[in-house]
Tab-separated table of N, CA and C in Angstrom:
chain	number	residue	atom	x	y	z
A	1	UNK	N	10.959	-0.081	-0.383
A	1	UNK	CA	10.790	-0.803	0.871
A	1	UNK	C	11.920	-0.386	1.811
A	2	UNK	N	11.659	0.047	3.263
A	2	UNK	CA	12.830	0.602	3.632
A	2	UNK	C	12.243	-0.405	5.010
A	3	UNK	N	13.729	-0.446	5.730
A	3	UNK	CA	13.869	-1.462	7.007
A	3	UNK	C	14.770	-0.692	8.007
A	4	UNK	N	13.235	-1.479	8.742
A	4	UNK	CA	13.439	-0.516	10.414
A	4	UNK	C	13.145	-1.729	11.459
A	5	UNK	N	14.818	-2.055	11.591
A	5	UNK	CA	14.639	-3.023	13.121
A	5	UNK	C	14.353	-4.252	12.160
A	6	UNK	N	12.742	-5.047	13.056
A	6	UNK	CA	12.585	-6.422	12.958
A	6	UNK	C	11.787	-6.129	11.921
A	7	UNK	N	11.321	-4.483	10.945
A	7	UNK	CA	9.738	-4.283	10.182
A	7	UNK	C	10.205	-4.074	9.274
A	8	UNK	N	9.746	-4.249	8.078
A	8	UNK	CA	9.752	-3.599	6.554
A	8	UNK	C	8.487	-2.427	6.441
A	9	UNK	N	8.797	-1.506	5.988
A	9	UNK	CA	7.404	-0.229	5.727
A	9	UNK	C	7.665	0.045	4.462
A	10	UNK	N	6.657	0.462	3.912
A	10	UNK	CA	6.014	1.147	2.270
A	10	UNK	C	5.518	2.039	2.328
A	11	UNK	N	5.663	3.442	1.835
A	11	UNK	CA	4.877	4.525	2.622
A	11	UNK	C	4.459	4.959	0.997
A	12	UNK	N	3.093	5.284	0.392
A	12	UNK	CA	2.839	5.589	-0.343
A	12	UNK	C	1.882	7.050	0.109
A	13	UNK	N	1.757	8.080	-1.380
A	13	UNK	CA	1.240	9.125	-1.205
A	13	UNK	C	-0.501	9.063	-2.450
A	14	UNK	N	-0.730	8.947	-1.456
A	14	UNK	CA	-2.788	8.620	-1.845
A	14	UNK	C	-3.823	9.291	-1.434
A	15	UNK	N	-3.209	10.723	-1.142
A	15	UNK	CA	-3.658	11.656	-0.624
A	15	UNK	C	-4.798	12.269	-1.466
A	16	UNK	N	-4.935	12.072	-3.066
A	16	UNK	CA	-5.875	12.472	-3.500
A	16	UNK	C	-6.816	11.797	-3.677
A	17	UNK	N	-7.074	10.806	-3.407
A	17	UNK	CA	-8.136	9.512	-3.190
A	17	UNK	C	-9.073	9.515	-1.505
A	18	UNK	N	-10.193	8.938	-1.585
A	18	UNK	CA	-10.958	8.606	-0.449
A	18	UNK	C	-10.590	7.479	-0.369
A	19	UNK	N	-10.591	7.043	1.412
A	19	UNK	CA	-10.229	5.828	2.179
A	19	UNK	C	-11.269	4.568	1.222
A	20	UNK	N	-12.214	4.920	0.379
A	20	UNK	CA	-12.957	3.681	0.082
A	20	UNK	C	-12.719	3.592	-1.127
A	21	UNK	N	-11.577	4.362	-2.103
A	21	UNK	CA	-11.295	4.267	-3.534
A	21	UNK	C	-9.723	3.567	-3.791
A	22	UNK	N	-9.384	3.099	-1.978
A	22	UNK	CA	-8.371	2.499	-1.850
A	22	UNK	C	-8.106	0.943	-1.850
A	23	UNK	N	-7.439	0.709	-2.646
A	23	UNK	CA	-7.257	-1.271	-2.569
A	23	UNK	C	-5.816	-1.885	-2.413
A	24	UNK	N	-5.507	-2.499	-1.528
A	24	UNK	CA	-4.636	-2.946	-0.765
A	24	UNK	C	-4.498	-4.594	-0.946
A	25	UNK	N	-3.763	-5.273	-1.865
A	25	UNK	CA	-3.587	-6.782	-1.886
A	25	UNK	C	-2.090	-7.217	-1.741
A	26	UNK	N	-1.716	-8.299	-1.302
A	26	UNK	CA	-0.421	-8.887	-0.981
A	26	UNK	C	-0.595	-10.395	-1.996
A	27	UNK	N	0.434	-10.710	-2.003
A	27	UNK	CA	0.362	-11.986	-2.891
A	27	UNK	C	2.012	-12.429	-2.893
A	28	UNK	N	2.228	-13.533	-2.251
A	28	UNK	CA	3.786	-14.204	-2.367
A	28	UNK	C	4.682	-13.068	-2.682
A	29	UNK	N	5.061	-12.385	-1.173
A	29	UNK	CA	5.597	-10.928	-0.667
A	29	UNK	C	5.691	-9.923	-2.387
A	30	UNK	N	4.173	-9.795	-2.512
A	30	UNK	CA	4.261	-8.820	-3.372
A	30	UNK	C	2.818	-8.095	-2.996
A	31	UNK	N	3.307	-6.506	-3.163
A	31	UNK	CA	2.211	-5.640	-2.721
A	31	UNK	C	1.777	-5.100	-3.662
A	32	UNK	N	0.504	-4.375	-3.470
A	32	UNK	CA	-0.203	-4.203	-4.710
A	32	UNK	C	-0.862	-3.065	-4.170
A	33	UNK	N	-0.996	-1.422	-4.261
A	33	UNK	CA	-1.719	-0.436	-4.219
A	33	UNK	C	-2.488	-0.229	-5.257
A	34	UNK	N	-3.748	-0.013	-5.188
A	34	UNK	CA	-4.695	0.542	-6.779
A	34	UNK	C	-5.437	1.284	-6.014
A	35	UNK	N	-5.372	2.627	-6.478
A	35	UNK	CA	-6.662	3.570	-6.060
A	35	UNK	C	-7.391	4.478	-7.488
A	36	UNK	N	-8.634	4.114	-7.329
A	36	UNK	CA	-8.993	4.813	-8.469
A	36	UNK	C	-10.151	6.092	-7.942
A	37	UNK	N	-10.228	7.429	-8.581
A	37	UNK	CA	-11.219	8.327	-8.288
A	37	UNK	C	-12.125	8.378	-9.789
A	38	UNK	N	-13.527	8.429	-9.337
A	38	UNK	CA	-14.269	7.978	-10.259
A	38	UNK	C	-15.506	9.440	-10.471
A	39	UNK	N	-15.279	10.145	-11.430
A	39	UNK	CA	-16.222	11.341	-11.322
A	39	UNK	C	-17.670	11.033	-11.532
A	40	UNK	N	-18.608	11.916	-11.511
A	40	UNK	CA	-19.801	11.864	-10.867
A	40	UNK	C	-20.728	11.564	-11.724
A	41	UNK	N	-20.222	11.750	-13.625
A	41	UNK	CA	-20.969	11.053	-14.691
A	41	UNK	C	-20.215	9.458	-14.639
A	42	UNK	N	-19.437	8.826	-14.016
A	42	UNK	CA	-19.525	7.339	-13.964
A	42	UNK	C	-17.726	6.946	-14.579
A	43	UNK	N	-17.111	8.292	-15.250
A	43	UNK	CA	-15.850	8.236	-15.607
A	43	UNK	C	-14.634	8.303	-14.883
A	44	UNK	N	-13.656	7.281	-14.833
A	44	UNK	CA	-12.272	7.611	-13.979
A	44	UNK	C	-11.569	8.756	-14.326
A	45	UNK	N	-11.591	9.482	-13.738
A	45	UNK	CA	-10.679	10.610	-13.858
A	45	UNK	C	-8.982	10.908	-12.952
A	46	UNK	N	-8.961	9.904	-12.184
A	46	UNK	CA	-7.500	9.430	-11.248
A	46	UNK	C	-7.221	8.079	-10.923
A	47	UNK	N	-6.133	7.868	-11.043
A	47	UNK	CA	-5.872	6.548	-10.853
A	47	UNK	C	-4.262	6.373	-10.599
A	48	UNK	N	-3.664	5.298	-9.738
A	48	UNK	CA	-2.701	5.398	-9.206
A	48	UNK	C	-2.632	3.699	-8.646
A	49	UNK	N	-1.447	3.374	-9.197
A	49	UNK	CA	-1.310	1.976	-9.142
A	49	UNK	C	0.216	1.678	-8.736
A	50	UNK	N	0.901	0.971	-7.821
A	50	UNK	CA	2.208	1.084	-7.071
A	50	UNK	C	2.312	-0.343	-6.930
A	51	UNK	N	3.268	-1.348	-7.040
A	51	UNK	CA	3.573	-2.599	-7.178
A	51	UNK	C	4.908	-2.488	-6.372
A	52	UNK	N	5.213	-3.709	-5.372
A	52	UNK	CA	6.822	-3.708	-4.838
A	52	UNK	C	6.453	-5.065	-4.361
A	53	UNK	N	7.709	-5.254	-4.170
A	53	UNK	CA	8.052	-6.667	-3.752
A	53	UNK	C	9.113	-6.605	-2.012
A	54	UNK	N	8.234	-7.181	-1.475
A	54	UNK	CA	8.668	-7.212	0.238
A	54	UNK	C	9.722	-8.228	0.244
A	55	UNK	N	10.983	-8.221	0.776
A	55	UNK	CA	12.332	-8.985	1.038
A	55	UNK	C	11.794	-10.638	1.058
A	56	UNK	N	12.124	-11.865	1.069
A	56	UNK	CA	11.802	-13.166	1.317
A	56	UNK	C	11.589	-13.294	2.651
A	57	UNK	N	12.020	-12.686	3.664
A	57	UNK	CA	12.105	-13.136	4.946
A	57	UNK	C	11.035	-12.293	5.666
A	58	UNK	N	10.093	-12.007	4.824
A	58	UNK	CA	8.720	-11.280	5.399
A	58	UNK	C	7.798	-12.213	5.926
A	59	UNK	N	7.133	-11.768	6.884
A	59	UNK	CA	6.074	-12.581	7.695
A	59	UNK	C	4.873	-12.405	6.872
A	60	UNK	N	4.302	-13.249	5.955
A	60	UNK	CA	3.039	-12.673	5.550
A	60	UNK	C	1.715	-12.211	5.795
A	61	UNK	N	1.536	-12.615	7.233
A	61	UNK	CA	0.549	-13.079	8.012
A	61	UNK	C	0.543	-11.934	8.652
A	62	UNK	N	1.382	-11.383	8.728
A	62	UNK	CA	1.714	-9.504	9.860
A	62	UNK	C	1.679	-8.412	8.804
A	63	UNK	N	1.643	-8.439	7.832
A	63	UNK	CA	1.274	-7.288	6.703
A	63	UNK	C	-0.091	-6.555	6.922
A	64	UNK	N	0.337	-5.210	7.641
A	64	UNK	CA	-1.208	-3.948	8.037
A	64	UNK	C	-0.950	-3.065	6.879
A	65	UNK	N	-1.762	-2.357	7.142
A	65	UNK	CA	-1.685	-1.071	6.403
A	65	UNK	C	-2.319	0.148	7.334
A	66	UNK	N	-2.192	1.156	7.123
A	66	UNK	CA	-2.761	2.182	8.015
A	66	UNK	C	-2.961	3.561	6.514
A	67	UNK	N	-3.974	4.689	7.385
A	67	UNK	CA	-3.637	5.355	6.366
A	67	UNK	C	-3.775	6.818	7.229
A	68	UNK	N	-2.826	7.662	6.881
A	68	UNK	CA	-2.419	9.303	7.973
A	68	UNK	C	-3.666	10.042	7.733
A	69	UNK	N	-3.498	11.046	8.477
A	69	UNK	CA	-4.390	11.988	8.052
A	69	UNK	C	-4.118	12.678	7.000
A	70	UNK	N	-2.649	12.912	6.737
A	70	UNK	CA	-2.754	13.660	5.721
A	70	UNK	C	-2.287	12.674	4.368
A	71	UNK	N	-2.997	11.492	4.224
A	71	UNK	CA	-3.003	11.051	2.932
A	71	UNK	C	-1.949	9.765	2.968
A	72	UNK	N	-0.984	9.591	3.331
A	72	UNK	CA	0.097	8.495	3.121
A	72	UNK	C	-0.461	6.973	3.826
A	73	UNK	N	-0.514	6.399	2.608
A	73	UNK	CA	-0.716	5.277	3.252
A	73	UNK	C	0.730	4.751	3.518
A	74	UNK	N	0.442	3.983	4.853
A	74	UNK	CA	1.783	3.204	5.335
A	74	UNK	C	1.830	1.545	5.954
A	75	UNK	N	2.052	0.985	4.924
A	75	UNK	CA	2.193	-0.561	5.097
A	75	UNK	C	3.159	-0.853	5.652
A	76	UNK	N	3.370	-1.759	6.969
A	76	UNK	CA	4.547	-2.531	7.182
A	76	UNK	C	4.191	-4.085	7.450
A	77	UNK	N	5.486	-4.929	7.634
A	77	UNK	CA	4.963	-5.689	8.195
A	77	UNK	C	6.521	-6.485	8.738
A	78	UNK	N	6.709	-7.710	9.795
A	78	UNK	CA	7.378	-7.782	9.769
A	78	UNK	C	8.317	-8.867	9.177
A	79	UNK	N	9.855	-9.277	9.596
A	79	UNK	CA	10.190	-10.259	9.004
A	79	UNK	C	10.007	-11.920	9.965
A	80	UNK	N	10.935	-12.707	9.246
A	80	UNK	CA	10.333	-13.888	9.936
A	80	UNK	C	11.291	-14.054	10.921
């Protein structure tokens, strides 16, 4: 978790996954990345799971996510 100004950001690399194999949950400033790639007989063949915990003085209610073109997803959000 790195801090910029009034924001906290998470920059993860999920570049080998599609935007719809991506899952994004928050829970009492804790973040939760799971992306799974699922091959074409019905088997996971990638998977990538990232857990952190956002400072206490996070706004929970302002937590986005975005995702680059070239693959990084980037969560911020700010504090209170």
């Amino acid at each position: 978790v790195h801090a910029q100004g009034d924001t906290y950001q998470v920059v993860a690399d999920v570049s080998q996954f599609d935007p719809p194999d991506i899952v994004v949950t928050t829970s009492n400033c804790h973040v939760t990345i799971q992306a799974e790639k699922v091959a074409e007989d019905g088997t996971v063949c990638d998977t990538f799971t990232h857990k952190c915990q956002l400072p206490e003085d996070t706004d929970p209610l302002s937590v986005s996510c975005t995702l680059t073109e070239v693959g990084m997803l980037v969560i911020t959000a700010r504090r209170h």
